[in-house]
PDB file of C-alpha atoms and ligand atoms in Angstrom:
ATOM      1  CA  UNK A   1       0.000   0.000   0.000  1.00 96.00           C
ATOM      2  CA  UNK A   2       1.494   3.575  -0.830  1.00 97.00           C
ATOM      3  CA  UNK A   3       0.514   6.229   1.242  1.00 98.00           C
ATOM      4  CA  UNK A   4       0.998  10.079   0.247  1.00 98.00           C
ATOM      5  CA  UNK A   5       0.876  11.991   2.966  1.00 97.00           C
ATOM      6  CA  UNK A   6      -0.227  15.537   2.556  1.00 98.00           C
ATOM      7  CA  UNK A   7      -0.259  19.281   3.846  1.00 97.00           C
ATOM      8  CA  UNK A   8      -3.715  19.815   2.475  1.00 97.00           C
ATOM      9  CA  UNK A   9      -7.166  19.302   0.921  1.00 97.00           C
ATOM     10  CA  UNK A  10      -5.867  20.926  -1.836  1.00 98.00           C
ATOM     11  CA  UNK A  11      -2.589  18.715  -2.114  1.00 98.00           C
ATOM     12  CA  UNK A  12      -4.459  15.636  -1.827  1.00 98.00           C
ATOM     13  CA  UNK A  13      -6.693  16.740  -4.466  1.00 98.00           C
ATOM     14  CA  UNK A  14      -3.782  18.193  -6.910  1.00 98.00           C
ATOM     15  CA  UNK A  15      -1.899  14.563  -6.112  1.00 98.00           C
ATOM     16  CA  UNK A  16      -4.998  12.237  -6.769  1.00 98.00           C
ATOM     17  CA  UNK A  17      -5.913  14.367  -9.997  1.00 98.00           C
ATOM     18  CA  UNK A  18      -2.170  13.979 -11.224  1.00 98.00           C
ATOM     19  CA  UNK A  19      -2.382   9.979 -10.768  1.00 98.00           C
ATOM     20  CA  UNK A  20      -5.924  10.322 -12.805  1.00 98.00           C
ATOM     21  CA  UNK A  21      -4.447  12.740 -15.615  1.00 98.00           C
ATOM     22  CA  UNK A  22      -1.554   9.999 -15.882  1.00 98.00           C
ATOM     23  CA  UNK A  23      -3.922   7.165 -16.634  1.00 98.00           C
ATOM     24  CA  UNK A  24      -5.869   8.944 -19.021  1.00 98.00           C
ATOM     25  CA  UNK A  25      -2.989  10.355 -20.688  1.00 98.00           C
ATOM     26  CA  UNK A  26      -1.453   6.536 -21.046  1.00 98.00           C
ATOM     27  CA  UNK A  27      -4.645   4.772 -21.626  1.00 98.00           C
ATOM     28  CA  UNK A  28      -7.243   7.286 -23.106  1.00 98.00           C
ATOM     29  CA  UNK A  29     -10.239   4.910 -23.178  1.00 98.00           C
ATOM     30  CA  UNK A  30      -9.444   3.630 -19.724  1.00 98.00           C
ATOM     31  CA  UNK A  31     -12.377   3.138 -16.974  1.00 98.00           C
ATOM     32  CA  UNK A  32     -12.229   5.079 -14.250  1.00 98.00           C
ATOM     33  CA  UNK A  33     -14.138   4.020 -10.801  1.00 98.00           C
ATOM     34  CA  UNK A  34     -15.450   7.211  -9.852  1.00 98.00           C
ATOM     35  CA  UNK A  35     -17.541   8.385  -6.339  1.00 98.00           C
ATOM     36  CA  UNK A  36     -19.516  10.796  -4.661  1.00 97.00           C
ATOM     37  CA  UNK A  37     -19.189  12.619  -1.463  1.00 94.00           C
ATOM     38  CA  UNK A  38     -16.916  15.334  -0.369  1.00 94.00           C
ATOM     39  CA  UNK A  39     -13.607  13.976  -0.185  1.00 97.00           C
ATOM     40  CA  UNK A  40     -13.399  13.737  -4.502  1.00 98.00           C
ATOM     41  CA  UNK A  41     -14.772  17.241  -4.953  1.00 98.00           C
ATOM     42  CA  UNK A  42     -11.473  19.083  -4.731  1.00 98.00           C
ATOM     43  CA  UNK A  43      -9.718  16.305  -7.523  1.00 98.00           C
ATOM     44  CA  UNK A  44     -12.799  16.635  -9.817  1.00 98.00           C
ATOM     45  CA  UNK A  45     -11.991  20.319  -9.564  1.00 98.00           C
ATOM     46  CA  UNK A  46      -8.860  20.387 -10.508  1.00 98.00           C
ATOM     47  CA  UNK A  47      -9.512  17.318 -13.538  1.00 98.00           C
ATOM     48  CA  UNK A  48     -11.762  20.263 -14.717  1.00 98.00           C
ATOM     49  CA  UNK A  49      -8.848  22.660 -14.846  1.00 98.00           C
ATOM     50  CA  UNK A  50      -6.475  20.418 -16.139  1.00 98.00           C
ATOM     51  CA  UNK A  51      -9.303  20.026 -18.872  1.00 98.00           C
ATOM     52  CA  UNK A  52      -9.655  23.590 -19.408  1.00 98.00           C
ATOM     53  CA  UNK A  53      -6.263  24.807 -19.116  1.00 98.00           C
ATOM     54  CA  UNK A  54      -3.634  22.212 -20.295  1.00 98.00           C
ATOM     55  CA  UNK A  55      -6.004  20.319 -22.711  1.00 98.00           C
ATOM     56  CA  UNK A  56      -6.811  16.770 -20.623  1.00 98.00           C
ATOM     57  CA  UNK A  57      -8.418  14.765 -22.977  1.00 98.00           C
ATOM     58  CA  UNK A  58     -11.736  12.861 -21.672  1.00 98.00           C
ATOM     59  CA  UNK A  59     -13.496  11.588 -24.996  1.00 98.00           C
ATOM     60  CA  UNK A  60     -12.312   8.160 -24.785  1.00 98.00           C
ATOM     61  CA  UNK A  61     -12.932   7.620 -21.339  1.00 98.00           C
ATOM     62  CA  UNK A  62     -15.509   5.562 -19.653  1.00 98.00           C
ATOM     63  CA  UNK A  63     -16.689   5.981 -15.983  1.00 98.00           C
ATOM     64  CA  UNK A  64     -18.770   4.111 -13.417  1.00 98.00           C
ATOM     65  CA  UNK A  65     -20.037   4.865 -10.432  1.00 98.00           C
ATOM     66  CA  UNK A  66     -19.638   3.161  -7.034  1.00 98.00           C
ATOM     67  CA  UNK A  67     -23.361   3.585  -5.711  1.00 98.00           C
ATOM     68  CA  UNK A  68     -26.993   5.566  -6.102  1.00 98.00           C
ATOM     69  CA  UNK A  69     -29.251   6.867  -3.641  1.00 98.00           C
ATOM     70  CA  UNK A  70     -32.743   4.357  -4.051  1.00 98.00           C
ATOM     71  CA  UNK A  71     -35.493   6.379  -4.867  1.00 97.00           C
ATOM     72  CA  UNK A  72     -33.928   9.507  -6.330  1.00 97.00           C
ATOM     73  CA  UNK A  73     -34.548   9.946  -9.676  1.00 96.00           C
ATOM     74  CA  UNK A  74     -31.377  10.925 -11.801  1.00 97.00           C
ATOM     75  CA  UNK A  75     -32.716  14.673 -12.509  1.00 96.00           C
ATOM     76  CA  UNK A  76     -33.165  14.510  -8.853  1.00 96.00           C
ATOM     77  CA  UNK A  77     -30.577  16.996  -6.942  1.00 95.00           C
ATOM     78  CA  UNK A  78     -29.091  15.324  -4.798  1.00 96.00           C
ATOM     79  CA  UNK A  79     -29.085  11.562  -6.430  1.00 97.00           C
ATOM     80  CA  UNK A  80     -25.392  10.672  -7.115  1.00 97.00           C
ATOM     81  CA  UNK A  81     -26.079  10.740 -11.542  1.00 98.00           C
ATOM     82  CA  UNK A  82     -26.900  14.411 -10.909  1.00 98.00           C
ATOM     83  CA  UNK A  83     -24.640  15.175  -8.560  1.00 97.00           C
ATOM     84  CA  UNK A  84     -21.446  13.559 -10.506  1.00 98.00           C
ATOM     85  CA  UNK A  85     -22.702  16.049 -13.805  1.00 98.00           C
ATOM     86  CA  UNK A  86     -22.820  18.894 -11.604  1.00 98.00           C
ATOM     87  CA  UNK A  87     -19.360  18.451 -10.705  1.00 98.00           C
ATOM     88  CA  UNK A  88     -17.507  17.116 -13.889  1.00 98.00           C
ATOM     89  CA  UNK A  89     -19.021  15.516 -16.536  1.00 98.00           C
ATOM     90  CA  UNK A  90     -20.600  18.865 -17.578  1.00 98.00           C
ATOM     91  CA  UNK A  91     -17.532  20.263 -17.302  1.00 98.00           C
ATOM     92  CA  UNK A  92     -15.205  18.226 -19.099  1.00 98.00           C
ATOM     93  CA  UNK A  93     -15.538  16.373 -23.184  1.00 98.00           C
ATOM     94  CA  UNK A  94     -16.387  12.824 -21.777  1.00 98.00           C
ATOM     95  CA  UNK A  95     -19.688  11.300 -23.379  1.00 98.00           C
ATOM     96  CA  UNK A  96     -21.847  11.171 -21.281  1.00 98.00           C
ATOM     97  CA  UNK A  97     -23.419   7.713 -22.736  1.00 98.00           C
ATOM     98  CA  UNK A  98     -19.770   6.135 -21.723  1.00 98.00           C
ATOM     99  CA  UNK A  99     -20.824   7.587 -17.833  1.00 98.00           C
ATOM    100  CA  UNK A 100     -22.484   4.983 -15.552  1.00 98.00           C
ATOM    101  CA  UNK A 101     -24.424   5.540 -12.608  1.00 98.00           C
ATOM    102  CA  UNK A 102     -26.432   3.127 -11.516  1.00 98.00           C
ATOM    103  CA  UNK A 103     -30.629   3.624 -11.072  1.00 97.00           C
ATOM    104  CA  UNK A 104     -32.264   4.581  -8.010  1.00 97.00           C
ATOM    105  CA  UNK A 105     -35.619   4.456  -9.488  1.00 97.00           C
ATOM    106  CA  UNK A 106     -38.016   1.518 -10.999  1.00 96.00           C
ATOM    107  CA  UNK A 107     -37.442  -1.926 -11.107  1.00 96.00           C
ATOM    108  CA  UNK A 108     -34.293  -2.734  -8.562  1.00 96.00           C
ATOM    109  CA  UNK A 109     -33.783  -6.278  -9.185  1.00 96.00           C
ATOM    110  CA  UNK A 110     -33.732  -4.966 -12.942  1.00 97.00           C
ATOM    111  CA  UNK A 111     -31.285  -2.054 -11.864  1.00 97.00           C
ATOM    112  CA  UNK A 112     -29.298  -4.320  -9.838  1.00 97.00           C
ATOM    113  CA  UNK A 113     -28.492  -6.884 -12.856  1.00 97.00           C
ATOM    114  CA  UNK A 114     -27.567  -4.230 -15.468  1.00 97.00           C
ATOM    115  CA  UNK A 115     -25.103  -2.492 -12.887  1.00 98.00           C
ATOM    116  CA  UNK A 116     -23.641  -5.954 -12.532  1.00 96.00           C
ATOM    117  CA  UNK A 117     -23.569  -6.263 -15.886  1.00 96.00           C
ATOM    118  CA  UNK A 118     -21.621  -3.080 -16.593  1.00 97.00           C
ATOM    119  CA  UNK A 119     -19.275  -3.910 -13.433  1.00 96.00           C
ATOM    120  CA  UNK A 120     -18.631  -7.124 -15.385  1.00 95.00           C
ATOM    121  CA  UNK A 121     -17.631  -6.174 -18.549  1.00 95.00           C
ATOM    122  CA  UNK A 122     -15.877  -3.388 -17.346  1.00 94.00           C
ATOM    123  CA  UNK A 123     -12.273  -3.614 -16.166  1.00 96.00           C
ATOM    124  CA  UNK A 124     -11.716  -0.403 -14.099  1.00 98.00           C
ATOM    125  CA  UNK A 125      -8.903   0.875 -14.398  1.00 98.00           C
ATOM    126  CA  UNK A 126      -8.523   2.938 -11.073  1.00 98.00           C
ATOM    127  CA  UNK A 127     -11.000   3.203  -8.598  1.00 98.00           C
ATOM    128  CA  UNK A 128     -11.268   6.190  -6.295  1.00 98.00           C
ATOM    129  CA  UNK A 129     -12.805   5.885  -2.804  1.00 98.00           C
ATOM    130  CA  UNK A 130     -13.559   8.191  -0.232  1.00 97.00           C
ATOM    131  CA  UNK A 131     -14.076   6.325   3.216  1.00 97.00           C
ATOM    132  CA  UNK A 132     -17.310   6.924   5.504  1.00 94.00           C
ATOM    133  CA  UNK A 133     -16.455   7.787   9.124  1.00 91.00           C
ATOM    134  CA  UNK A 134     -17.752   4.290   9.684  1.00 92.00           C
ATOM    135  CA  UNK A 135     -15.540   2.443   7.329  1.00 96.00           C
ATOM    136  CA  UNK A 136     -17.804   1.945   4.875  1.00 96.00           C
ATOM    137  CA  UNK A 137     -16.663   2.317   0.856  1.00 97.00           C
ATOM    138  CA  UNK A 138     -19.062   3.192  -1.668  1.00 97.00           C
ATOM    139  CA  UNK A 139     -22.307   1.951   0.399  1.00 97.00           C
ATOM    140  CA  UNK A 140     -20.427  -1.444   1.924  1.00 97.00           C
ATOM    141  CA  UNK A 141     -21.841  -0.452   5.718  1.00 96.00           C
ATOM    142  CA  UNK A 142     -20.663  -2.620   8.577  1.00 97.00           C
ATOM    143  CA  UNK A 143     -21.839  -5.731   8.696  1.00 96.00           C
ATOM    144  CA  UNK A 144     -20.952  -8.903  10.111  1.00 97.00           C
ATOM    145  CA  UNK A 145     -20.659  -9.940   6.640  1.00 96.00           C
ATOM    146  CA  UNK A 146     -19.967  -7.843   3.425  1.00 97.00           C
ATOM    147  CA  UNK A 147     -21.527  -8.664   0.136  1.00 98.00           C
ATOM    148  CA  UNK A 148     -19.123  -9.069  -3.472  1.00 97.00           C
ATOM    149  CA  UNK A 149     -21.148  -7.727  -5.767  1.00 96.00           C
ATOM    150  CA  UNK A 150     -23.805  -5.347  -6.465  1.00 97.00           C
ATOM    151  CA  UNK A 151     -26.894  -5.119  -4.184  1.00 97.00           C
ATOM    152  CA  UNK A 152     -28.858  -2.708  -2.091  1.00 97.00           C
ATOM    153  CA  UNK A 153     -27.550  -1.643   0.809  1.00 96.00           C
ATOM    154  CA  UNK A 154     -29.925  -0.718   4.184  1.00 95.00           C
ATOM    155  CA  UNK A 155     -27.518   3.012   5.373  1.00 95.00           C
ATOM    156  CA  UNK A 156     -26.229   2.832   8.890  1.00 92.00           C
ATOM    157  CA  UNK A 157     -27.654   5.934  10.820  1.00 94.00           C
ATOM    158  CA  UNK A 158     -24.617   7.379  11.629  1.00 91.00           C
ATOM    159  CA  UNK A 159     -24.090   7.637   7.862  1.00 92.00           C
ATOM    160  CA  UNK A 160     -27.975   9.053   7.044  1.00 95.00           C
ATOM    161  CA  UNK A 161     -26.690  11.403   9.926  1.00 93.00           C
ATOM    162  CA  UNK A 162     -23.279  11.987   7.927  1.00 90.00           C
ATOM    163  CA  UNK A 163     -25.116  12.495   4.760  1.00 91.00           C
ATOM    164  CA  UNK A 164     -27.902  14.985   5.635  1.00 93.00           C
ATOM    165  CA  UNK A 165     -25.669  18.060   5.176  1.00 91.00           C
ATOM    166  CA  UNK A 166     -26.341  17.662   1.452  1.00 92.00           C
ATOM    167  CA  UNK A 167     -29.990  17.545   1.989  1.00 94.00           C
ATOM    168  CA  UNK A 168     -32.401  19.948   3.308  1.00 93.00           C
ATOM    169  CA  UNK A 169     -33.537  17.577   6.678  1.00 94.00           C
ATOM    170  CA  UNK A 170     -32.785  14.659   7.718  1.00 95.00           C
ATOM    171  CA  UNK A 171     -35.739  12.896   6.691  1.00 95.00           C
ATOM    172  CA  UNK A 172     -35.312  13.068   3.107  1.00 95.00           C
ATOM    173  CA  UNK A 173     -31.965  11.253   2.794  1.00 96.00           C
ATOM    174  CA  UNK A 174     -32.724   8.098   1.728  1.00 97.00           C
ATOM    175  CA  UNK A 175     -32.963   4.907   3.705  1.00 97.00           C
ATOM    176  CA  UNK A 176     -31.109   2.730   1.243  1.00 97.00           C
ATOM    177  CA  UNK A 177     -29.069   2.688  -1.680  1.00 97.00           C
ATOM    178  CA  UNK A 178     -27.547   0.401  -4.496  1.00 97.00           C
ATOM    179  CA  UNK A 179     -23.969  -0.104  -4.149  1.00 98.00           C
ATOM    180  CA  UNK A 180     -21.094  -1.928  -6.135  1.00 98.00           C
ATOM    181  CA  UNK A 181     -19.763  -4.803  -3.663  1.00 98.00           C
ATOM    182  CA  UNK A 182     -16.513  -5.175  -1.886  1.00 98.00           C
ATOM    183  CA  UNK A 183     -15.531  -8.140  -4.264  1.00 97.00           C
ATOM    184  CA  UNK A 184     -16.600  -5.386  -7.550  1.00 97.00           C
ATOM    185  CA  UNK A 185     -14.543  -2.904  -5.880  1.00 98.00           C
ATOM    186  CA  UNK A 186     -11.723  -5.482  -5.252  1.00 98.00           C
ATOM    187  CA  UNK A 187     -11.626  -6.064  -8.848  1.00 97.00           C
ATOM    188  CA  UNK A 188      -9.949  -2.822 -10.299  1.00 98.00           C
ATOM    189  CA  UNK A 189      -6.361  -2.801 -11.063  1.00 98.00           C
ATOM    190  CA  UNK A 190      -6.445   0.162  -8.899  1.00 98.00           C
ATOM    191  CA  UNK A 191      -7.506   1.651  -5.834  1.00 98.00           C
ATOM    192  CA  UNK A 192      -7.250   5.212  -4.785  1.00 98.00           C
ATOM    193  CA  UNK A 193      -8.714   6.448  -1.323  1.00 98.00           C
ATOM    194  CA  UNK A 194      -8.804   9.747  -0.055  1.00 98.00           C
ATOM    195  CA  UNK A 195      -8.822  10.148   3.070  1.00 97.00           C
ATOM    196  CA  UNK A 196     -10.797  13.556   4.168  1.00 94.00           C
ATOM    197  CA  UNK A 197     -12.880  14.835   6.917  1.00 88.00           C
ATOM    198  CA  UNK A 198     -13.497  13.295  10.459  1.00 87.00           C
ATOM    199  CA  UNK A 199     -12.187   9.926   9.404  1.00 94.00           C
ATOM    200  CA  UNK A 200      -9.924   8.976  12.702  1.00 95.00           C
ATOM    201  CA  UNK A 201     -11.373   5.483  13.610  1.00 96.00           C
ATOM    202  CA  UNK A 202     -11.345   4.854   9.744  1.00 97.00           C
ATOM    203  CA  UNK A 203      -8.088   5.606   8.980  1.00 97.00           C
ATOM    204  CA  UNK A 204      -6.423   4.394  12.344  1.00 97.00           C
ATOM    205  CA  UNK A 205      -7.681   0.335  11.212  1.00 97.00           C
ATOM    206  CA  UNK A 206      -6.986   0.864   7.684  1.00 97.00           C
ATOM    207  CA  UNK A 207      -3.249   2.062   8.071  1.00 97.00           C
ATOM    208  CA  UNK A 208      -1.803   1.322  12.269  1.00 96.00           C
ATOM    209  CA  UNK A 209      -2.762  -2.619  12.253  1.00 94.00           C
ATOM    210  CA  UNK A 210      -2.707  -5.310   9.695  1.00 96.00           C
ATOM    211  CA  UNK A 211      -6.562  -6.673  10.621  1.00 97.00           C
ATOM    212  CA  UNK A 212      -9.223  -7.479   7.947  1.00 98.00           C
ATOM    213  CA  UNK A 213     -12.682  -6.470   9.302  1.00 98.00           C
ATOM    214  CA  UNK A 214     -15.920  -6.730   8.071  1.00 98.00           C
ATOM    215  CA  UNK A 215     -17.213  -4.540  10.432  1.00 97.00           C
ATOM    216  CA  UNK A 216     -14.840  -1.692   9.349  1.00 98.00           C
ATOM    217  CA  UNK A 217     -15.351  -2.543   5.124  1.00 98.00           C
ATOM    218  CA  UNK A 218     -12.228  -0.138   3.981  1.00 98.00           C
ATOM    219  CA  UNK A 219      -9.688  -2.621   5.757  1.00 98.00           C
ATOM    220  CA  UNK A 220     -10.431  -4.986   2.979  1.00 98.00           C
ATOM    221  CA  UNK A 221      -7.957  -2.433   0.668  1.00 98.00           C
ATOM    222  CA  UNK A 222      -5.423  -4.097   2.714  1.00 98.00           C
ATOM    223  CA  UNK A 223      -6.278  -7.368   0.350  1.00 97.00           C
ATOM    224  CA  UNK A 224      -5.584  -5.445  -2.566  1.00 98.00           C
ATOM    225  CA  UNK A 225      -2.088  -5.397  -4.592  1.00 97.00           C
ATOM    226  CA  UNK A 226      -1.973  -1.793  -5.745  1.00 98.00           C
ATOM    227  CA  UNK A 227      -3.291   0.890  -2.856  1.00 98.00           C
ATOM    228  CA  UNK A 228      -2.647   4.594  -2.810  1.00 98.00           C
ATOM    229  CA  UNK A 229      -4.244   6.002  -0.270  1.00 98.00           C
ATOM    230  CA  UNK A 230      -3.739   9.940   0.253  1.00 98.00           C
ATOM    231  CA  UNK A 231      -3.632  10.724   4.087  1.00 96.00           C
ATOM    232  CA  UNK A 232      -3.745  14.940   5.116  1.00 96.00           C
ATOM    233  CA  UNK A 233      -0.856  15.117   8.122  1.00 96.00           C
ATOM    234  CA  UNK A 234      -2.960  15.969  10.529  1.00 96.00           C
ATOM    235  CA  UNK A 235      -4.479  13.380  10.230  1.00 96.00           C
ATOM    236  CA  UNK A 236      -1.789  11.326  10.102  1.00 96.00           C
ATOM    237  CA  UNK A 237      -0.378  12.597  13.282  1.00 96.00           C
ATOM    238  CA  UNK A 238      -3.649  12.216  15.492  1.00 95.00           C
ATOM    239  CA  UNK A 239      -3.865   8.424  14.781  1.00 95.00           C
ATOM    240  CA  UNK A 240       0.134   8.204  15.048  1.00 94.00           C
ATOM    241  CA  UNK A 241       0.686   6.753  11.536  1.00 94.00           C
ATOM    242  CA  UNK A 242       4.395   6.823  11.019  1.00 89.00           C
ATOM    243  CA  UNK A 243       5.826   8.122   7.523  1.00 87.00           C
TER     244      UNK A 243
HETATM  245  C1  GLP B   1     -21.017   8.521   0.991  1.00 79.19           C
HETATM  246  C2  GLP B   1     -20.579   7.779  -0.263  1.00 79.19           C
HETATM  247  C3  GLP B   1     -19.202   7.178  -0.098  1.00 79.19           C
HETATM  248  C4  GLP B   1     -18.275   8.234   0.449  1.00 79.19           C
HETATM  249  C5  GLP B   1     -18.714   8.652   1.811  1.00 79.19           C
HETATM  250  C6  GLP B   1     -17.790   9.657   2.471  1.00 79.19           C
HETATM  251  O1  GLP B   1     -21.643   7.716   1.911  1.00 79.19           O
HETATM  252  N1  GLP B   1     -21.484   6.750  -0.656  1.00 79.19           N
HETATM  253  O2  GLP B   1     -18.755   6.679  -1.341  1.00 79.19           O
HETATM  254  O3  GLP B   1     -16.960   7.750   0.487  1.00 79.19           O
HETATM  255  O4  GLP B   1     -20.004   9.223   1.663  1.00 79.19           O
HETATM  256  O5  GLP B   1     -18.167  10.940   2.144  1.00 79.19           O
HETATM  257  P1  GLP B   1     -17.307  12.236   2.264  1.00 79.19           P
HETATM  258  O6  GLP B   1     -16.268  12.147   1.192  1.00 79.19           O
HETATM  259  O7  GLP B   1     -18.281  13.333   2.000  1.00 79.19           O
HETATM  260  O8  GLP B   1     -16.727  12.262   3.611  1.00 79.19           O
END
């Protein structure tokens, strides 16, 4: 596992956008595992740039999405397919019929099989991860055990409790979600977390022991051959990672 360990937000982000803009620049019609929350925001900002400013090519490039809300439609504001044009597909040349998020809406069991579908025909490339303050990647919450591939996931209330600061109470953040599994996430050739926010307990059993637990999901990256996780040093210090 490589860990880059950071000053900032902003040097995370500049560092996980360079290890993106190197893939696409060596592989243009790679597939890049994408995600949601906070912690990419700052990368997909400065992917935008590096589109705008020095030229970054996206037209080849397929994406696909770690998880949707259920029961947000994909015009809806805060589902995940609106969410991830808001933030760069608008913003960049990708086609947007080479994007995949999965459905939140209609027919699940229908939903469910395409997205494994796509997840099996795809070979990502890179996946990027942020971690939830639980442990959980994509929607893989704690559980005694974790599922491999893609299913609906019942959210843990600490993360509906996480999650409401994108929506306007706490009632309307969805109960559920669909989610790529651990074993579809295990399958890239590579992982990239970023490590951002109040992520202590997260980060402390993902990088100070060498335990695999199910009931903290991101300590299966341990499994994987080809890690980079990007740590801030503040972090790093509170849970006394050495570097
Ligand atoms: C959500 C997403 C996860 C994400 C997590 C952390 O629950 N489904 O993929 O990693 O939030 O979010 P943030 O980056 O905002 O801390």
């Amino acid at each position: 596992m490589e860990v880059i360990v950071v000053g900032s937000y902003e040097e995370a982000s500049e560092k996980a956008a360079e290890i993106i803009e190197k893939i696409v620049k060596e592989k243009p019609d790679c597939t890049l595992g994408l995600a949601t929350g906070s912690s990419p925001v700052g990368m997909y900002n400065e992917l935008i740039r590096k589109h705008k400013e020095e030229g970054l090519d996206f037209s080849g490039v397929h994406t696909v999405n770690l998880d949707e809300y259920v029961g947000l439609a994909p015009d809806h504001s805060r589902s995940y397919r609106y969410f991830m044009d808001d933030v760069l597909f608008n913003h960049i040349n990708i086609d947007k019929d080479n994007t995949y998020v999965a459905k939140g809406i209609g027919d699940m069991d229908e939903n469910l099989k395409e997205f494994n579908d796509v997840l099996e025909k795809a070979q990502v490339d890179i996946q990027v991860l942020g971690v939830g303050a639980d442990g959980h990647i994509g929607f893989n919450e704690p559980s005694k055990c974790l599922v491999a591939g893609a299913h609906k996931e019942k959210l843990d209330e600490s993360t509906i409790d996480a999650n409401q600061r994108f929506f306007n109470s706490r009632d309307e953040v969805p109960r559920s979600a669909i989610t790529m599994g651990i074993g579809n996430i295990m399958k890239a050739k590579r992982l990239l977390l970023i490590v951002n926010g109040n992520k202590k307990e997260a980060a402390k059993r993902l990088l100070t022991d060498d335990l695999v637990d199910t009931m903290c999901p991101v300590t299966f990256l341990k499994m994987h051959r080809d890690v980079t996780v990007i740590l801030e040093e503040a972090l790093a210090a509170e849970i006394g990672y050495k570097y």
